[in-house]
Amino acid sequence: MSHPPLVFVDGDQGTTGLQIHSRLQGRADLQLLTLPDAERKNPVRRAEALNQCDIAILCLPDAAAREAVAAIANPAVRVIDASSAHRTEPGWVYGLPEMEAAQSARIAAARRVTNPGCYPTGAIALLRPLVQAGLVPPDHGVVIHAVSGYSGGGRAQVQAHEGPQSTLAPAFQVYGLALEHKHTPEIALHAGLSERPVFVPAYGAFRQGIVLTIALLLRQLPRHATGAALHDCLVRHYAGAAHVDVMPPAEAEATERLDPQALNGTNQLRLGVHANARHGQVLLSAVFDNLGKGASGAAVQNLDLMLGAACA
């Protein structure tokens, strides 16, 4: 390219968009295309911006994201969609670089990248390597529990916890009890599960951060699926991954509490295998920032991969 790539963040006033914009401010290797406040919701100006940029990052509700993609007539424009609109759609590259060895290269070369959901980031990171290694059968009845900061609920939850009625906001709430959460098909597809997992999400009264856990009974898994084997599988899979690390066994054994806010402000994902051989039980854990590796940090990581390919 003869000029720094032009990046347009469509929806840069939402929680994810604001953080992406903040992370990109001051970078000399790209230009940020922004619309004045009065033009942000003007469909003509938005369409012009979408077709003028080199890479568009969509931080929009699902329906609006689909409309934005449909409005792109310029075949040179590349897209990172941070919504859940395209996460199970053919033709879109799933934006979890650590998912497998070739994924970073796929993202770097892609025209259309779909950013992972926050909860699926942790669930897939834990499950996919174990399923591929034959340690967790694809048809295993997986139950996933996750607690996120309230920013995961978007503006409505942020307003409920930070607005004038914040004293009425619950300290903790479990939701998705109909077991139809939109992240469930995404988790099943990209984790390689043939049996739909049970996904139980919750919000806590903290702004951001996630703890996600998956409990396993070793007697329900193949004989070679010990706690040590599960841990070693994850260590091998993420060897050399800059943004994912796995707790050493001694640390996992000594850990009595997990702080969902421990990695806030970073693009890091920390995985753990907490095993109790006496009871034949294992708890898999993931801690990360729902607005970092779970959203804006992941989008910028994918953008950097795509910029590297474009500028090569």
PDB file of C-alpha atoms in Angstrom:
ATOM      1  CA  MET A   1       0.000   0.000   0.000  1.00  0.00           C
ATOM      2  CA  SER A   2       1.211   3.524  -0.800  1.00  0.00           C
ATOM      3  CA  HIS A   3      -0.558   4.975   2.232  1.00  0.00           C
ATOM      4  CA  PRO A   4      -1.230   3.698   5.740  1.00  0.00           C
ATOM      5  CA  PRO A   5      -4.286   1.431   5.687  1.00  0.00           C
ATOM      6  CA  LEU A   6      -7.548   3.257   6.381  1.00  0.00           C
ATOM      7  CA  VAL A   7      -9.541   1.631   9.191  1.00  0.00           C
ATOM      8  CA  PHE A   8     -13.190   2.499   9.864  1.00  0.00           C
ATOM      9  CA  VAL A   9     -14.758   1.416  13.170  1.00  0.00           C
ATOM     10  CA  ASP A  10     -18.497   1.349  12.520  1.00  0.00           C
ATOM     11  CA  GLY A  11     -20.213   1.671  15.887  1.00  0.00           C
ATOM     12  CA  ASP A  12     -17.324   3.287  17.711  1.00  0.00           C
ATOM     13  CA  GLN A  13     -19.527   4.664  20.505  1.00  0.00           C
ATOM     14  CA  GLY A  14     -20.471   1.274  21.979  1.00  0.00           C
ATOM     15  CA  THR A  15     -18.466  -0.520  24.680  1.00  0.00           C
ATOM     16  CA  THR A  16     -16.419  -2.599  22.228  1.00  0.00           C
ATOM     17  CA  GLY A  17     -16.074   0.158  19.627  1.00  0.00           C
ATOM     18  CA  LEU A  18     -14.835   2.699  22.154  1.00  0.00           C
ATOM     19  CA  GLN A  19     -12.141   0.317  23.383  1.00  0.00           C
ATOM     20  CA  ILE A  20     -11.033  -0.556  19.849  1.00  0.00           C
ATOM     21  CA  HIS A  21     -10.848   3.143  18.993  1.00  0.00           C
ATOM     22  CA  SER A  22      -8.817   3.793  22.148  1.00  0.00           C
ATOM     23  CA  ARG A  23      -6.404   0.935  21.366  1.00  0.00           C
ATOM     24  CA  LEU A  24      -5.812   2.270  17.836  1.00  0.00           C
ATOM     25  CA  GLN A  25      -5.341   5.928  18.732  1.00  0.00           C
ATOM     26  CA  GLY A  26      -1.889   7.267  17.974  1.00  0.00           C
ATOM     27  CA  ARG A  27      -0.756   4.362  15.804  1.00  0.00           C
ATOM     28  CA  ALA A  28       1.383   5.484  12.884  1.00  0.00           C
ATOM     29  CA  ASP A  29       0.879   2.317  10.824  1.00  0.00           C
ATOM     30  CA  LEU A  30      -2.793   3.051  10.093  1.00  0.00           C
ATOM     31  CA  GLN A  31      -5.277   5.866   9.648  1.00  0.00           C
ATOM     32  CA  LEU A  32      -8.556   5.961  11.553  1.00  0.00           C
ATOM     33  CA  LEU A  33     -11.591   7.061   9.565  1.00  0.00           C
ATOM     34  CA  THR A  34     -14.186   8.618  11.860  1.00  0.00           C
ATOM     35  CA  LEU A  35     -17.514  10.245  11.155  1.00  0.00           C
ATOM     36  CA  PRO A  36     -18.719  13.405  12.917  1.00  0.00           C
ATOM     37  CA  ASP A  37     -21.390  12.811  15.569  1.00  0.00           C
ATOM     38  CA  ALA A  38     -24.118  14.155  13.274  1.00  0.00           C
ATOM     39  CA  GLU A  39     -23.237  11.653  10.532  1.00  0.00           C
ATOM     40  CA  ARG A  40     -22.747   8.431  12.513  1.00  0.00           C
ATOM     41  CA  LYS A  41     -26.317   7.266  11.903  1.00  0.00           C
ATOM     42  CA  ASN A  42     -26.576   8.672   8.372  1.00  0.00           C
ATOM     43  CA  PRO A  43     -26.842   5.563   6.131  1.00  0.00           C
ATOM     44  CA  VAL A  44     -25.385   7.361   3.112  1.00  0.00           C
ATOM     45  CA  ARG A  45     -22.303   8.615   4.958  1.00  0.00           C
ATOM     46  CA  ARG A  46     -21.814   5.255   6.673  1.00  0.00           C
ATOM     47  CA  ALA A  47     -21.995   3.442   3.339  1.00  0.00           C
ATOM     48  CA  GLU A  48     -19.459   5.876   1.892  1.00  0.00           C
ATOM     49  CA  ALA A  49     -17.098   5.250   4.813  1.00  0.00           C
ATOM     50  CA  LEU A  50     -17.553   1.485   4.566  1.00  0.00           C
ATOM     51  CA  ASN A  51     -16.617   1.550   0.881  1.00  0.00           C
ATOM     52  CA  GLN A  52     -13.787   4.052   1.289  1.00  0.00           C
ATOM     53  CA  CYS A  53     -11.798   2.213   3.961  1.00  0.00           C
ATOM     54  CA  ASP A  54      -9.322  -0.643   3.611  1.00  0.00           C
ATOM     55  CA  ILE A  55     -10.590  -2.523   6.674  1.00  0.00           C
ATOM     56  CA  ALA A  56     -13.959  -2.024   8.383  1.00  0.00           C
ATOM     57  CA  ILE A  57     -14.463  -3.153  11.976  1.00  0.00           C
ATOM     58  CA  LEU A  58     -18.163  -3.599  12.722  1.00  0.00           C
ATOM     59  CA  CYS A  59     -19.214  -3.033  16.349  1.00  0.00           C
ATOM     60  CA  LEU A  60     -22.937  -3.211  15.726  1.00  0.00           C
ATOM     61  CA  PRO A  61     -26.012  -5.246  16.645  1.00  0.00           C
ATOM     62  CA  ASP A  62     -26.379  -8.347  14.479  1.00  0.00           C
ATOM     63  CA  ALA A  63     -29.001  -6.964  12.090  1.00  0.00           C
ATOM     64  CA  ALA A  64     -27.055  -3.731  11.583  1.00  0.00           C
ATOM     65  CA  ALA A  65     -23.853  -5.700  10.959  1.00  0.00           C
ATOM     66  CA  ARG A  66     -25.557  -7.697   8.214  1.00  0.00           C
ATOM     67  CA  GLU A  67     -26.826  -4.448   6.678  1.00  0.00           C
ATOM     68  CA  ALA A  68     -23.335  -2.953   6.821  1.00  0.00           C
ATOM     69  CA  VAL A  69     -21.819  -5.947   5.025  1.00  0.00           C
ATOM     70  CA  ALA A  70     -24.550  -5.763   2.389  1.00  0.00           C
ATOM     71  CA  ALA A  71     -23.744  -2.076   1.857  1.00  0.00           C
ATOM     72  CA  ILE A  72     -20.117  -2.828   0.940  1.00  0.00           C
ATOM     73  CA  ALA A  73     -19.820  -2.749  -2.857  1.00  0.00           C
ATOM     74  CA  ASN A  74     -16.053  -2.199  -2.993  1.00  0.00           C
ATOM     75  CA  PRO A  75     -14.453  -5.676  -3.355  1.00  0.00           C
ATOM     76  CA  ALA A  76     -11.173  -4.397  -1.862  1.00  0.00           C
ATOM     77  CA  VAL A  77     -12.736  -3.671   1.552  1.00  0.00           C
ATOM     78  CA  ARG A  78     -11.941  -6.240   4.221  1.00  0.00           C
ATOM     79  CA  VAL A  79     -14.164  -6.728   7.262  1.00  0.00           C
ATOM     80  CA  ILE A  80     -13.804  -7.700  10.921  1.00  0.00           C
ATOM     81  CA  ASP A  81     -17.273  -8.229  12.361  1.00  0.00           C
ATOM     82  CA  ALA A  82     -17.378  -8.002  16.167  1.00  0.00           C
ATOM     83  CA  SER A  83     -21.085  -8.921  16.269  1.00  0.00           C
ATOM     84  CA  SER A  84     -22.399 -12.490  16.399  1.00  0.00           C
ATOM     85  CA  ALA A  85     -24.033 -12.178  12.965  1.00  0.00           C
ATOM     86  CA  HIS A  86     -21.499 -14.263  11.020  1.00  0.00           C
ATOM     87  CA  ARG A  87     -19.803 -16.531  13.567  1.00  0.00           C
ATOM     88  CA  THR A  88     -21.293 -19.722  12.161  1.00  0.00           C
ATOM     89  CA  GLU A  89     -21.590 -18.516   8.553  1.00  0.00           C
ATOM     90  CA  PRO A  90     -19.663 -20.253   5.740  1.00  0.00           C
ATOM     91  CA  GLY A  91     -17.191 -17.986   3.998  1.00  0.00           C
ATOM     92  CA  TRP A  92     -16.181 -16.154   7.177  1.00  0.00           C
ATOM     93  CA  VAL A  93     -12.893 -16.919   8.903  1.00  0.00           C
ATOM     94  CA  TYR A  94     -13.242 -17.392  12.643  1.00  0.00           C
ATOM     95  CA  GLY A  95     -11.046 -14.820  14.372  1.00  0.00           C
ATOM     96  CA  LEU A  96      -9.468 -16.925  17.111  1.00  0.00           C
ATOM     97  CA  PRO A  97      -5.824 -17.074  15.968  1.00  0.00           C
ATOM     98  CA  GLU A  98      -4.845 -19.654  18.604  1.00  0.00           C
ATOM     99  CA  MET A  99      -7.603 -22.082  17.547  1.00  0.00           C
ATOM    100  CA  GLU A 100      -5.182 -24.116  15.430  1.00  0.00           C
ATOM    101  CA  ALA A 101      -1.773 -23.777  13.821  1.00  0.00           C
ATOM    102  CA  ALA A 102      -2.985 -22.394  10.481  1.00  0.00           C
ATOM    103  CA  GLN A 103      -5.617 -20.003  11.852  1.00  0.00           C
ATOM    104  CA  SER A 104      -3.394 -16.924  12.076  1.00  0.00           C
ATOM    105  CA  ALA A 105      -2.470 -17.300   8.404  1.00  0.00           C
ATOM    106  CA  ARG A 106      -6.128 -17.726   7.460  1.00  0.00           C
ATOM    107  CA  ILE A 107      -7.037 -14.531   9.316  1.00  0.00           C
ATOM    108  CA  ALA A 108      -4.112 -12.653   7.760  1.00  0.00           C
ATOM    109  CA  ALA A 109      -5.300 -13.532   4.246  1.00  0.00           C
ATOM    110  CA  ALA A 110      -9.052 -13.241   4.859  1.00  0.00           C
ATOM    111  CA  ARG A 111     -11.501 -10.781   3.341  1.00  0.00           C
ATOM    112  CA  ARG A 112     -14.117 -11.510   6.002  1.00  0.00           C
ATOM    113  CA  VAL A 113     -13.242 -12.246   9.643  1.00  0.00           C
ATOM    114  CA  THR A 114     -15.804 -12.835  12.369  1.00  0.00           C
ATOM    115  CA  ASN A 115     -14.569 -11.929  15.843  1.00  0.00           C
ATOM    116  CA  PRO A 116     -15.327 -14.618  18.465  1.00  0.00           C
ATOM    117  CA  GLY A 117     -17.863 -14.018  21.195  1.00  0.00           C
ATOM    118  CA  CYS A 118     -16.524 -13.347  24.672  1.00  0.00           C
ATOM    119  CA  TYR A 119     -17.821 -16.514  26.326  1.00  0.00           C
ATOM    120  CA  PRO A 120     -17.019 -18.730  23.306  1.00  0.00           C
ATOM    121  CA  THR A 121     -13.405 -17.519  23.397  1.00  0.00           C
ATOM    122  CA  GLY A 122     -12.868 -19.236  26.753  1.00  0.00           C
ATOM    123  CA  ALA A 123     -15.023 -22.280  26.044  1.00  0.00           C
ATOM    124  CA  ILE A 124     -13.505 -23.029  22.637  1.00  0.00           C
ATOM    125  CA  ALA A 125      -9.967 -22.400  23.854  1.00  0.00           C
ATOM    126  CA  LEU A 126     -10.486 -25.046  26.542  1.00  0.00           C
ATOM    127  CA  LEU A 127     -12.519 -27.607  24.617  1.00  0.00           C
ATOM    128  CA  ARG A 128     -11.286 -27.656  21.028  1.00  0.00           C
ATOM    129  CA  PRO A 129      -7.768 -29.013  21.709  1.00  0.00           C
ATOM    130  CA  LEU A 130      -9.179 -31.669  24.052  1.00  0.00           C
ATOM    131  CA  VAL A 131     -11.843 -32.757  21.569  1.00  0.00           C
ATOM    132  CA  GLN A 132      -9.323 -32.910  18.727  1.00  0.00           C
ATOM    133  CA  ALA A 133      -6.968 -34.983  20.881  1.00  0.00           C
ATOM    134  CA  GLY A 134      -9.716 -37.493  21.725  1.00  0.00           C
ATOM    135  CA  LEU A 135      -9.668 -36.618  25.419  1.00  0.00           C
ATOM    136  CA  VAL A 136     -13.214 -35.246  25.397  1.00  0.00           C
ATOM    137  CA  PRO A 137     -15.633 -37.032  23.027  1.00  0.00           C
ATOM    138  CA  PRO A 138     -17.522 -34.724  20.612  1.00  0.00           C
ATOM    139  CA  ASP A 139     -20.836 -36.064  21.936  1.00  0.00           C
ATOM    140  CA  HIS A 140     -19.909 -35.540  25.590  1.00  0.00           C
ATOM    141  CA  GLY A 141     -22.552 -33.719  27.633  1.00  0.00           C
ATOM    142  CA  VAL A 142     -20.628 -30.511  28.326  1.00  0.00           C
ATOM    143  CA  VAL A 143     -21.935 -27.962  30.840  1.00  0.00           C
ATOM    144  CA  ILE A 144     -20.340 -24.508  30.747  1.00  0.00           C
ATOM    145  CA  HIS A 145     -20.718 -21.959  33.543  1.00  0.00           C
ATOM    146  CA  ALA A 146     -19.484 -18.407  33.018  1.00  0.00           C
ATOM    147  CA  VAL A 147     -19.658 -15.137  34.940  1.00  0.00           C
ATOM    148  CA  SER A 148     -18.963 -11.875  33.116  1.00  0.00           C
ATOM    149  CA  GLY A 149     -18.715  -8.266  34.121  1.00  0.00           C
ATOM    150  CA  TYR A 150     -21.886  -6.337  33.341  1.00  0.00           C
ATOM    151  CA  SER A 151     -20.315  -4.593  30.336  1.00  0.00           C
ATOM    152  CA  GLY A 152     -20.880  -7.886  28.513  1.00  0.00           C
ATOM    153  CA  GLY A 153     -24.555  -6.939  28.413  1.00  0.00           C
ATOM    154  CA  GLY A 154     -23.869  -3.773  26.416  1.00  0.00           C
ATOM    155  CA  ARG A 155     -25.258  -0.334  27.066  1.00  0.00           C
ATOM    156  CA  ALA A 156     -28.380  -1.552  28.878  1.00  0.00           C
ATOM    157  CA  GLN A 157     -26.409  -3.369  31.583  1.00  0.00           C
ATOM    158  CA  VAL A 158     -23.834  -0.585  31.847  1.00  0.00           C
ATOM    159  CA  GLN A 159     -26.624   1.929  32.354  1.00  0.00           C
ATOM    160  CA  ALA A 160     -28.313  -0.324  34.909  1.00  0.00           C
ATOM    161  CA  HIS A 161     -25.106  -0.592  36.969  1.00  0.00           C
ATOM    162  CA  GLU A 162     -23.674   2.889  36.449  1.00  0.00           C
ATOM    163  CA  GLY A 163     -26.739   5.067  35.840  1.00  0.00           C
ATOM    164  CA  PRO A 164     -29.032   6.864  38.302  1.00  0.00           C
ATOM    165  CA  GLN A 165     -30.799   3.618  39.271  1.00  0.00           C
ATOM    166  CA  SER A 166     -27.568   1.714  39.904  1.00  0.00           C
ATOM    167  CA  THR A 167     -28.452   0.984  43.537  1.00  0.00           C
ATOM    168  CA  LEU A 168     -31.264  -1.232  42.223  1.00  0.00           C
ATOM    169  CA  ALA A 169     -28.969  -3.354  40.051  1.00  0.00           C
ATOM    170  CA  PRO A 170     -28.563  -6.930  41.318  1.00  0.00           C
ATOM    171  CA  ALA A 171     -25.152  -7.996  42.614  1.00  0.00           C
ATOM    172  CA  PHE A 172     -25.380 -11.226  40.622  1.00  0.00           C
ATOM    173  CA  GLN A 173     -27.773 -12.594  38.031  1.00  0.00           C
ATOM    174  CA  VAL A 174     -27.936 -15.837  36.088  1.00  0.00           C
ATOM    175  CA  TYR A 175     -29.641 -15.532  32.730  1.00  0.00           C
ATOM    176  CA  GLY A 176     -30.281 -17.547  29.547  1.00  0.00           C
ATOM    177  CA  LEU A 177     -32.369 -20.075  31.491  1.00  0.00           C
ATOM    178  CA  ALA A 178     -34.266 -21.061  28.326  1.00  0.00           C
ATOM    179  CA  LEU A 179     -30.920 -22.557  27.170  1.00  0.00           C
ATOM    180  CA  GLU A 180     -31.158 -20.719  23.846  1.00  0.00           C
ATOM    181  CA  HIS A 181     -28.221 -18.338  24.274  1.00  0.00           C
ATOM    182  CA  LYS A 182     -26.957 -17.209  20.868  1.00  0.00           C
ATOM    183  CA  HIS A 183     -23.368 -18.180  21.732  1.00  0.00           C
ATOM    184  CA  THR A 184     -24.220 -21.888  22.101  1.00  0.00           C
ATOM    185  CA  PRO A 185     -24.148 -22.848  18.374  1.00  0.00           C
ATOM    186  CA  GLU A 186     -20.884 -20.922  17.998  1.00  0.00           C
ATOM    187  CA  ILE A 187     -19.306 -22.861  20.868  1.00  0.00           C
ATOM    188  CA  ALA A 188     -20.518 -26.210  19.542  1.00  0.00           C
ATOM    189  CA  LEU A 189     -19.318 -25.571  15.982  1.00  0.00           C
ATOM    190  CA  HIS A 190     -15.852 -24.254  16.721  1.00  0.00           C
ATOM    191  CA  ALA A 191     -15.147 -26.532  19.705  1.00  0.00           C
ATOM    192  CA  GLY A 192     -15.975 -29.525  17.499  1.00  0.00           C
ATOM    193  CA  LEU A 193     -18.893 -30.732  19.622  1.00  0.00           C
ATOM    194  CA  SER A 194     -21.649 -32.826  18.060  1.00  0.00           C
ATOM    195  CA  GLU A 195     -23.779 -32.624  21.221  1.00  0.00           C
ATOM    196  CA  ARG A 196     -25.165 -29.172  22.010  1.00  0.00           C
ATOM    197  CA  PRO A 197     -23.524 -27.972  25.256  1.00  0.00           C
ATOM    198  CA  VAL A 198     -25.510 -26.590  28.166  1.00  0.00           C
ATOM    199  CA  PHE A 199     -24.386 -22.990  28.561  1.00  0.00           C
ATOM    200  CA  VAL A 200     -25.207 -21.106  31.797  1.00  0.00           C
ATOM    201  CA  PRO A 201     -24.088 -17.436  31.705  1.00  0.00           C
ATOM    202  CA  ALA A 202     -24.248 -14.872  34.494  1.00  0.00           C
ATOM    203  CA  TYR A 203     -23.404 -11.218  35.201  1.00  0.00           C
ATOM    204  CA  GLY A 204     -21.680  -9.953  38.325  1.00  0.00           C
ATOM    205  CA  ALA A 205     -21.646  -6.418  39.734  1.00  0.00           C
ATOM    206  CA  PHE A 206     -18.208  -5.621  38.297  1.00  0.00           C
ATOM    207  CA  ARG A 207     -17.602  -3.833  35.012  1.00  0.00           C
ATOM    208  CA  GLN A 208     -15.465  -6.295  33.070  1.00  0.00           C
ATOM    209  CA  GLY A 209     -13.703  -9.634  33.266  1.00  0.00           C
ATOM    210  CA  ILE A 210     -14.771 -13.278  32.897  1.00  0.00           C
ATOM    211  CA  VAL A 211     -14.351 -16.542  34.757  1.00  0.00           C
ATOM    212  CA  LEU A 212     -15.570 -19.531  32.741  1.00  0.00           C
ATOM    213  CA  THR A 213     -15.533 -23.111  34.060  1.00  0.00           C
ATOM    214  CA  ILE A 214     -16.300 -26.565  32.686  1.00  0.00           C
ATOM    215  CA  ALA A 215     -16.578 -29.529  35.080  1.00  0.00           C
ATOM    216  CA  LEU A 216     -15.624 -33.021  33.905  1.00  0.00           C
ATOM    217  CA  LEU A 217     -15.980 -36.481  35.470  1.00  0.00           C
ATOM    218  CA  LEU A 218     -12.995 -38.584  34.446  1.00  0.00           C
ATOM    219  CA  ARG A 219     -15.038 -41.798  34.525  1.00  0.00           C
ATOM    220  CA  GLN A 220     -17.135 -40.388  31.659  1.00  0.00           C
ATOM    221  CA  LEU A 221     -14.068 -39.710  29.516  1.00  0.00           C
ATOM    222  CA  PRO A 222     -11.673 -42.079  27.715  1.00  0.00           C
ATOM    223  CA  ARG A 223      -9.301 -43.945  30.044  1.00  0.00           C
ATOM    224  CA  HIS A 224      -6.263 -41.924  29.007  1.00  0.00           C
ATOM    225  CA  ALA A 225      -8.018 -38.650  29.929  1.00  0.00           C
ATOM    226  CA  THR A 226      -6.336 -37.913  33.248  1.00  0.00           C
ATOM    227  CA  GLY A 227      -5.932 -34.451  34.711  1.00  0.00           C
ATOM    228  CA  ALA A 228      -2.287 -34.501  33.667  1.00  0.00           C
ATOM    229  CA  ALA A 229      -3.185 -35.542  30.119  1.00  0.00           C
ATOM    230  CA  LEU A 230      -5.726 -32.713  29.811  1.00  0.00           C
ATOM    231  CA  HIS A 231      -3.179 -30.191  31.078  1.00  0.00           C
ATOM    232  CA  ASP A 232      -0.396 -31.477  28.811  1.00  0.00           C
ATOM    233  CA  CYS A 233      -2.703 -31.308  25.790  1.00  0.00           C
ATOM    234  CA  LEU A 234      -3.455 -27.640  26.415  1.00  0.00           C
ATOM    235  CA  VAL A 235       0.210 -26.847  27.047  1.00  0.00           C
ATOM    236  CA  ARG A 236       1.209 -28.452  23.733  1.00  0.00           C
ATOM    237  CA  HIS A 237      -1.565 -26.694  21.824  1.00  0.00           C
ATOM    238  CA  TYR A 238      -0.721 -23.215  23.138  1.00  0.00           C
ATOM    239  CA  ALA A 239       3.065 -23.538  23.130  1.00  0.00           C
ATOM    240  CA  GLY A 240       4.356 -20.261  21.729  1.00  0.00           C
ATOM    241  CA  ALA A 241       0.980 -18.506  21.827  1.00  0.00           C
ATOM    242  CA  ALA A 242       1.679 -14.928  22.913  1.00  0.00           C
ATOM    243  CA  HIS A 243      -1.795 -14.269  24.308  1.00  0.00           C
ATOM    244  CA  VAL A 244      -2.723 -17.631  25.881  1.00  0.00           C
ATOM    245  CA  ASP A 245      -1.048 -19.391  28.781  1.00  0.00           C
ATOM    246  CA  VAL A 246      -1.851 -22.473  30.825  1.00  0.00           C
ATOM    247  CA  MET A 247      -1.359 -22.578  34.591  1.00  0.00           C
ATOM    248  CA  PRO A 248       1.405 -24.959  35.711  1.00  0.00           C
ATOM    249  CA  PRO A 249      -0.058 -27.942  37.615  1.00  0.00           C
ATOM    250  CA  ALA A 250       1.355 -26.834  40.980  1.00  0.00           C
ATOM    251  CA  GLU A 251      -0.169 -23.387  40.589  1.00  0.00           C
ATOM    252  CA  ALA A 252      -3.528 -24.816  39.514  1.00  0.00           C
ATOM    253  CA  GLU A 253      -3.490 -27.143  42.528  1.00  0.00           C
ATOM    254  CA  ALA A 254      -2.681 -24.278  44.894  1.00  0.00           C
ATOM    255  CA  THR A 255      -5.262 -21.900  43.426  1.00  0.00           C
ATOM    256  CA  GLU A 256      -8.346 -21.683  45.632  1.00  0.00           C
ATOM    257  CA  ARG A 257     -10.054 -18.699  43.974  1.00  0.00           C
ATOM    258  CA  LEU A 258     -10.234 -17.226  40.494  1.00  0.00           C
ATOM    259  CA  ASP A 259     -10.575 -13.468  40.049  1.00  0.00           C
ATOM    260  CA  PRO A 260     -12.548 -12.604  36.882  1.00  0.00           C
ATOM    261  CA  GLN A 261     -10.883  -9.181  36.810  1.00  0.00           C
ATOM    262  CA  ALA A 262      -7.290 -10.458  37.049  1.00  0.00           C
ATOM    263  CA  LEU A 263      -6.505  -9.866  33.344  1.00  0.00           C
ATOM    264  CA  ASN A 264      -8.578  -6.744  32.765  1.00  0.00           C
ATOM    265  CA  GLY A 265      -7.030  -4.261  30.372  1.00  0.00           C
ATOM    266  CA  THR A 266      -5.028  -6.978  28.594  1.00  0.00           C
ATOM    267  CA  ASN A 267      -5.491  -9.257  25.602  1.00  0.00           C
ATOM    268  CA  GLN A 268      -4.454 -12.307  27.637  1.00  0.00           C
ATOM    269  CA  LEU A 269      -6.313 -15.563  28.242  1.00  0.00           C
ATOM    270  CA  ARG A 270      -5.312 -17.808  31.148  1.00  0.00           C
ATOM    271  CA  LEU A 271      -6.420 -21.451  31.181  1.00  0.00           C
ATOM    272  CA  GLY A 272      -6.330 -23.859  34.089  1.00  0.00           C
ATOM    273  CA  VAL A 273      -6.840 -27.588  34.717  1.00  0.00           C
ATOM    274  CA  HIS A 274      -7.812 -28.134  38.359  1.00  0.00           C
ATOM    275  CA  ALA A 275      -7.794 -31.883  39.012  1.00  0.00           C
ATOM    276  CA  ASN A 276      -8.849 -33.971  41.992  1.00  0.00           C
ATOM    277  CA  ALA A 277      -7.633 -37.509  41.310  1.00  0.00           C
ATOM    278  CA  ARG A 278      -9.180 -38.869  44.516  1.00  0.00           C
ATOM    279  CA  HIS A 279     -12.676 -37.936  43.365  1.00  0.00           C
ATOM    280  CA  GLY A 280     -12.013 -38.373  39.642  1.00  0.00           C
ATOM    281  CA  GLN A 281     -13.043 -34.804  38.915  1.00  0.00           C
ATOM    282  CA  VAL A 282     -11.512 -32.005  36.838  1.00  0.00           C
ATOM    283  CA  LEU A 283     -12.474 -28.368  36.543  1.00  0.00           C
ATOM    284  CA  LEU A 284     -11.318 -26.511  33.428  1.00  0.00           C
ATOM    285  CA  SER A 285     -11.084 -22.745  33.838  1.00  0.00           C
ATOM    286  CA  ALA A 286     -10.543 -19.662  31.701  1.00  0.00           C
ATOM    287  CA  VAL A 287      -9.962 -16.110  32.946  1.00  0.00           C
ATOM    288  CA  PHE A 288      -9.836 -13.114  30.610  1.00  0.00           C
ATOM    289  CA  ASP A 289     -11.197  -9.632  29.975  1.00  0.00           C
ATOM    290  CA  ASN A 290     -14.547  -9.759  28.169  1.00  0.00           C
ATOM    291  CA  LEU A 291     -13.655  -6.410  26.571  1.00  0.00           C
ATOM    292  CA  GLY A 292     -10.050  -7.496  25.890  1.00  0.00           C
ATOM    293  CA  LYS A 293      -9.427 -11.004  24.545  1.00  0.00           C
ATOM    294  CA  GLY A 294     -13.200 -11.371  24.536  1.00  0.00           C
ATOM    295  CA  ALA A 295     -13.861  -8.404  22.219  1.00  0.00           C
ATOM    296  CA  SER A 296     -11.748  -5.323  21.433  1.00  0.00           C
ATOM    297  CA  GLY A 297      -8.356  -6.879  22.126  1.00  0.00           C
ATOM    298  CA  ALA A 298      -9.194  -9.808  19.861  1.00  0.00           C
ATOM    299  CA  ALA A 299     -10.385  -7.444  17.119  1.00  0.00           C
ATOM    300  CA  VAL A 300      -7.119  -5.494  17.238  1.00  0.00           C
ATOM    301  CA  GLN A 301      -5.137  -8.764  17.259  1.00  0.00           C
ATOM    302  CA  ASN A 302      -7.002  -9.842  14.110  1.00  0.00           C
ATOM    303  CA  LEU A 303      -6.537  -6.395  12.571  1.00  0.00           C
ATOM    304  CA  ASP A 304      -2.785  -6.606  13.150  1.00  0.00           C
ATOM    305  CA  LEU A 305      -2.686  -9.990  11.396  1.00  0.00           C
ATOM    306  CA  MET A 306      -4.628  -8.585   8.442  1.00  0.00           C
ATOM    307  CA  LEU A 307      -2.465  -5.467   8.266  1.00  0.00           C
ATOM    308  CA  GLY A 308       0.648  -7.596   8.223  1.00  0.00           C
ATOM    309  CA  ALA A 309      -0.655  -9.507   5.210  1.00  0.00           C
ATOM    310  CA  ALA A 310      -1.807  -6.341   3.457  1.00  0.00           C
ATOM    311  CA  CYS A 311       1.482  -4.520   3.929  1.00  0.00           C
ATOM    312  CA  ALA A 312       3.757  -7.460   3.127  1.00  0.00           C
TER     313      ALA A 312
END
